[in-house]
XYZ file of C-alpha atoms in Angstrom:
393
model
C -16.308 37.952 4.020
C -14.360 38.557 0.349
C -13.122 42.122 1.951
C -11.364 40.710 4.544
C -7.484 39.845 4.766
C -5.781 36.576 5.396
C -2.912 36.269 7.222
C -0.583 32.759 7.705
C 1.195 32.497 11.161
C 4.055 30.202 11.780
C 4.984 29.747 15.250
C 8.303 27.791 16.207
C 8.979 27.238 20.066
C 9.188 24.389 22.773
C 5.736 24.689 24.352
C 3.015 24.042 21.991
C 0.341 24.025 24.233
C 1.464 27.589 25.969
C 1.664 28.879 22.315
C -1.701 27.805 20.892
C -3.419 28.825 24.221
C -2.043 32.496 23.796
C -2.606 32.739 20.300
C -5.867 31.637 19.854
C -6.922 33.674 22.918
C -5.432 36.759 21.210
C -7.703 35.827 17.844
C -10.593 35.529 19.888
C -10.177 38.907 21.940
C -9.483 40.644 18.677
C -12.715 39.093 16.428
C -10.203 37.661 13.963
C -11.303 34.595 12.210
C -9.306 31.320 12.333
C -9.627 29.531 9.326
C -7.153 26.670 9.763
C -4.343 25.435 12.070
C -1.688 22.491 12.148
C 0.890 21.663 14.455
C 3.817 19.629 14.340
C 6.668 18.281 16.781
C 10.269 17.010 16.127
C 11.976 16.037 19.047
C 11.507 18.922 21.869
C 10.341 21.571 19.324
C 7.138 22.320 17.440
C 6.239 24.145 14.448
C 2.729 25.926 14.580
C 0.605 27.243 11.847
C -2.321 29.544 11.904
C -4.693 31.042 8.784
C -5.930 34.003 10.026
C -8.511 36.573 8.449
C -9.646 39.487 10.017
C -10.262 43.169 8.781
C -7.259 44.420 9.256
C -4.312 42.130 9.633
C -2.205 44.462 11.056
C -3.373 45.387 14.562
C -3.663 41.303 14.783
C -0.228 40.561 13.751
C 0.838 43.163 16.316
C -1.035 41.410 19.006
C 0.289 37.679 18.067
C 4.056 39.060 17.908
C 3.669 40.362 21.240
C 2.003 37.147 22.504
C 4.763 35.284 20.820
C 7.397 37.324 22.512
C 6.236 36.972 26.217
C 6.633 33.048 25.721
C 9.921 33.301 23.830
C 7.994 31.735 20.649
C 9.596 32.617 16.978
C 6.792 33.982 15.148
C 6.588 34.971 11.201
C 3.746 35.841 8.949
C 2.660 36.108 5.409
C -0.536 37.792 3.654
C -2.368 34.992 1.770
C -4.921 36.026 -1.291
C -8.478 34.811 -0.439
C -8.956 33.831 -3.441
C -7.562 30.531 -3.183
C -6.009 28.287 -6.005
C -9.045 26.842 -7.274
C -9.961 23.040 -7.261
C -7.627 20.505 -6.820
C -7.303 16.736 -6.365
C -6.181 15.112 -3.334
C -3.456 12.289 -3.305
C -1.255 10.386 -0.715
C 2.135 9.717 -1.829
C 3.734 6.802 0.370
C 7.562 6.000 0.678
C 9.105 3.251 1.939
C 12.896 1.909 2.125
C 14.639 -0.434 4.403
C 16.264 3.208 5.017
C 14.649 6.279 3.536
C 17.442 8.580 2.814
C 17.575 12.250 2.036
C 18.360 11.636 -1.275
C 15.309 9.256 -1.774
C 13.083 12.283 -0.585
C 14.918 14.762 -2.992
C 14.344 12.745 -5.926
C 10.825 12.217 -4.792
C 9.990 15.873 -3.921
C 11.949 16.971 -7.022
C 9.581 14.842 -9.139
C 6.313 16.195 -7.540
C 7.161 19.624 -8.054
C 7.797 19.174 -11.746
C 4.678 17.575 -11.912
C 2.794 20.153 -10.593
C 2.125 18.923 -7.016
C 1.779 21.129 -4.010
C 2.849 19.079 -0.956
C 0.691 20.025 1.459
C 1.395 17.648 4.386
C 4.133 15.506 5.319
C 3.911 12.364 7.646
C 6.512 10.095 9.428
C 5.160 6.373 9.446
C 7.873 4.310 10.885
C 9.724 4.407 14.253
C 13.476 4.462 14.936
C 15.221 4.862 11.532
C 13.472 6.794 8.700
C 12.244 3.957 6.603
C 8.514 5.498 5.743
C 6.642 8.421 5.159
C 3.393 9.813 3.722
C 3.491 13.033 1.832
C -0.209 14.190 1.195
C -0.177 16.344 -2.061
C -2.538 18.220 -4.112
C -2.875 18.059 -8.108
C -4.734 20.991 -10.383
C -7.438 19.325 -11.942
C -6.083 19.342 -15.270
C -3.137 17.396 -14.390
C -2.966 13.874 -15.326
C -2.849 11.644 -12.299
C -2.026 8.403 -14.461
C 1.066 10.313 -15.663
C 2.475 10.844 -11.945
C 1.655 7.317 -11.310
C 4.176 6.501 -14.101
C 6.771 8.688 -13.072
C 6.700 7.641 -9.751
C 7.035 3.726 -10.967
C 9.898 4.889 -12.952
C 11.670 7.019 -10.065
C 11.065 4.175 -7.826
C 12.925 1.638 -9.939
C 15.809 3.942 -10.431
C 16.194 4.774 -6.842
C 15.123 1.348 -5.993
C 12.659 2.467 -2.944
C 8.756 1.991 -3.277
C 6.236 4.381 -3.716
C 2.918 4.442 -4.030
C 0.187 6.885 -5.372
C -3.354 6.601 -4.466
C -6.681 8.970 -4.144
C -6.840 10.388 -0.469
C -10.714 9.215 0.056
C -12.683 7.674 2.448
C -12.073 4.330 1.774
C -7.642 4.093 1.925
C -8.360 3.789 5.362
C -11.318 1.428 5.635
C -10.504 -1.434 3.585
C -11.805 -4.812 4.723
C -10.628 -7.781 2.640
C -7.126 -8.923 1.575
C -7.191 -10.908 -1.316
C -3.465 -12.607 -2.132
C -1.773 -14.532 -4.858
C 0.179 -17.647 -3.327
C 3.127 -18.505 -5.176
C 6.035 -15.758 -5.273
C 3.813 -13.606 -3.204
C 2.347 -14.921 0.006
C 5.399 -17.640 -0.151
C 8.950 -17.230 -1.697
C 8.694 -20.260 -3.795
C 6.550 -21.635 -7.034
C 5.281 -24.968 -5.677
C 5.065 -26.398 -9.303
C 8.574 -26.066 -9.705
C 9.481 -27.621 -6.495
C 7.478 -30.755 -7.313
C 8.974 -30.674 -10.560
C 12.775 -30.720 -9.451
C 11.715 -33.404 -6.725
C 10.344 -35.663 -9.587
C 13.520 -34.795 -12.081
C 11.569 -32.693 -14.461
C 11.931 -29.390 -13.543
C 13.137 -28.589 -17.049
C 10.639 -29.461 -19.003
C 8.033 -27.864 -16.960
C 10.260 -24.520 -17.169
C 10.169 -24.930 -21.073
C 6.068 -25.305 -20.997
C 6.325 -21.947 -18.527
C 8.440 -20.032 -20.390
C 6.283 -20.857 -23.829
C 2.853 -19.505 -21.705
C 4.991 -16.477 -20.569
C 5.673 -15.640 -24.487
C 1.852 -16.514 -25.273
C 2.209 -19.454 -27.491
C -0.466 -21.394 -25.339
C -2.851 -20.105 -22.507
C -2.703 -20.976 -18.620
C -4.982 -23.536 -18.583
C -3.428 -25.450 -21.210
C 0.334 -24.777 -19.628
C -0.801 -25.979 -16.343
C -2.562 -29.318 -17.379
C 0.580 -30.104 -19.683
C 3.290 -28.912 -16.347
C 0.946 -31.249 -14.075
C 1.257 -34.159 -16.289
C 4.485 -34.174 -15.939
C 3.944 -34.748 -12.356
C 2.259 -38.002 -12.884
C 3.665 -40.507 -10.450
C 4.939 -38.244 -7.839
C 4.248 -39.578 -4.390
C 1.508 -37.440 -2.972
C 3.891 -37.263 0.536
C 5.869 -35.059 -1.275
C 3.389 -32.465 -1.611
C 2.503 -32.944 1.949
C 5.968 -32.642 2.981
C 6.248 -29.492 1.086
C 2.910 -27.960 2.006
C 3.901 -28.440 6.083
C 7.412 -25.995 5.174
C 6.051 -23.394 3.021
C 8.780 -20.487 3.299
C 6.321 -17.277 3.971
C 7.776 -14.084 2.067
C 9.381 -11.209 4.459
C 6.386 -9.758 6.270
C 3.536 -11.954 5.404
C 2.999 -13.159 9.226
C 3.008 -9.482 10.462
C 0.534 -8.480 7.394
C -1.831 -10.930 8.032
C -1.914 -11.002 11.982
C -2.260 -7.279 11.797
C -5.300 -7.115 9.311
C -6.842 -9.726 11.429
C -6.560 -8.260 14.297
C -8.194 -4.914 12.845
C -11.216 -7.093 11.658
C -10.451 -7.641 7.716
C -11.058 -11.102 6.276
C -7.902 -12.663 4.453
C -8.294 -15.137 1.453
C -5.769 -16.711 -0.824
C -6.272 -17.346 -4.550
C -3.979 -19.517 -6.391
C -3.309 -21.068 -9.557
C -1.184 -23.115 -7.448
C -2.070 -26.336 -5.458
C -5.020 -26.951 -2.916
C -2.877 -28.697 -0.577
C -0.603 -26.013 0.285
C -3.135 -23.261 -0.098
C -5.106 -25.346 2.440
C -1.929 -25.763 5.003
C -1.534 -21.931 4.611
C -4.820 -21.359 5.694
C -4.406 -23.505 8.872
C -1.063 -21.927 9.219
C -2.100 -18.367 9.485
C -5.697 -18.429 10.278
C -6.777 -17.152 6.562
C -10.927 -16.772 6.071
C -10.579 -18.479 2.742
C -8.533 -20.633 0.264
C -8.921 -21.307 -3.303
C -6.338 -23.069 -5.518
C -6.559 -26.149 -8.076
C -7.381 -29.656 -6.766
C -4.486 -32.363 -8.206
C -5.893 -35.671 -8.750
C -4.356 -38.609 -6.306
C -4.811 -41.985 -6.747
C -3.348 -44.875 -4.288
C -0.868 -42.559 -2.770
C 0.281 -40.706 -6.133
C -0.053 -38.127 -8.520
C -2.383 -39.227 -11.546
C -1.250 -35.903 -13.482
C -4.655 -34.567 -13.708
C -6.365 -31.301 -12.153
C -9.908 -31.807 -10.833
C -12.601 -29.472 -11.270
C -12.002 -25.973 -12.983
C -8.834 -24.430 -13.044
C -8.299 -21.433 -10.974
C -6.967 -18.902 -14.052
C -6.954 -15.177 -14.332
C -10.750 -14.510 -14.716
C -11.281 -17.298 -11.648
C -9.327 -15.215 -9.946
C -11.365 -12.050 -10.420
C -14.724 -14.028 -10.202
C -13.622 -15.357 -6.526
C -12.520 -11.965 -5.632
C -16.207 -10.424 -6.178
C -17.744 -13.508 -4.787
C -15.986 -13.323 -1.602
C -16.474 -9.365 -1.090
C -20.314 -10.244 -1.794
C -20.419 -12.944 0.712
C -18.603 -11.111 3.481
C -20.854 -7.980 2.665
C -17.796 -5.761 1.811
C -17.480 -3.340 -1.096
C -15.022 -3.889 -3.974
C -13.637 -0.282 -2.906
C -12.865 -1.915 0.618
C -10.275 -5.112 -0.856
C -6.768 -4.915 -1.346
C -5.546 -7.688 -3.900
C -1.889 -8.693 -4.070
C 0.056 -10.579 -6.802
C 2.952 -11.296 -8.965
C 2.110 -12.511 -12.055
C -0.134 -11.651 -15.246
C -2.905 -14.042 -13.954
C -3.361 -11.849 -11.270
C -4.090 -8.640 -13.133
C -7.514 -8.922 -13.418
C -8.038 -9.464 -9.695
C -5.638 -6.698 -8.941
C -7.480 -4.184 -11.325
C -11.104 -5.491 -9.795
C -9.917 -4.512 -5.916
C -10.172 -0.940 -4.854
C -6.203 -1.299 -4.485
C -4.264 -3.598 -6.667
C -0.935 -4.347 -5.348
C 1.940 -5.914 -7.705
C 4.543 -7.231 -5.203
C 7.958 -8.108 -6.859
C 6.214 -7.987 -9.860
C 7.266 -8.000 -13.838
C 7.289 -4.652 -15.570
C 3.966 -5.370 -17.134
C 2.051 -6.336 -14.097
C 3.529 -3.023 -12.307
C 2.504 -0.843 -14.605
C -1.356 -2.576 -14.771
C -1.439 -2.509 -10.931
C -2.574 0.591 -8.790
C 0.488 0.672 -6.654
C 3.832 -1.376 -6.528
C 6.154 -2.965 -3.569
C 9.459 -4.155 -5.013
C 12.018 -3.531 -2.214
C 10.041 -3.866 1.319
C 8.088 -6.887 2.479
C 4.317 -7.618 2.683
C 4.257 -6.165 5.890
C 4.567 -2.760 3.565
C 1.102 -2.867 2.849
C 0.237 -1.718 6.215
C 1.803 1.513 5.187
C -0.106 2.088 2.391
C -3.252 2.101 4.577
C -1.520 5.017 6.611
C -0.700 3.142 9.604
C 1.999 4.059 11.356
C 4.917 1.802 13.414
C 3.482 3.321 16.318
C -0.035 2.037 15.798
C 0.951 -0.945 14.964
C 3.429 -1.196 18.100
C -0.012 -0.276 20.214
C -1.818 -3.340 18.172
C 0.716 -6.064 19.397
C 0.960 -4.652 23.099
C -0.751 -6.919 25.597
């Protein structure tokens, strides 16, 4: 077999079915072996590629050219070495933007070539204006994929579009559980800040938050201090806020779609149970874990009841929910924006930093900064056409 010759044949025309039938019939008649084929259509034209192996490719090419001429199809061919290019690892780069431009794709492909990537296939995911595409790429065994991830992160920030690098594996399109942070992820606000504003203590709460962000106190201590400042606030304020939580762009679409596909969905929040419970009922979530505020005589006491849902607790809960539902960690998606989300993002099969600070973006598998939560559907390889079919009655 190694003595045989290989030929890459490219045919372009307007009737793919006739062309495939004629060319494969020619190969079968000549006893040539078809090793691979792929066809793409753009509007009313198609491009078909065939990888052919034969003892002698010259007569095979002549017959293929005759068949193509009879159909009015353009045909080109080039010899390929049979030895191949050595082992390579397969990845998918997903690009998402409000409008994915030629400039975006030029910058991306320029980077991929610079990082020794071969671009094997490009698939459009969006319908209407070009907004999402995935590039199937391969890397030589010795090239560092983490360096490629860092380079894509820099490019994403510089050109204001979202780029995600994922290994092309069995589990990329077979996720079964989505776990999300609540404040500034599933919803657009920080509930504690809104409560503090209603109680006239927003400046004091903000100072404590800033000290915690600078590492001057841990999350548990900062939460207790901030909640303490809410003592005396009528519980009705919390109830009213929870009933009118502003969802993040794309949240309803994401949850509705993955639920229709049979996923389980959970919210794990360092925020408060009244808000998380309201979201669970509103969106039909399967699990909701968050901190419980103590209420006495219709007012907040300034205390938290039970264990605090901090970074470590979120990661533990993610693992516990996956185990309860019989789902592998490889099949879990975790989404969050803060440093206290990092442990759960790193435990999940796909950890997504959503509109997050640089440290979180660097520590997560992928980052979404310019799109809504529904962009996660593109990361799963779902196309807008498939999503429209799912929504159809």
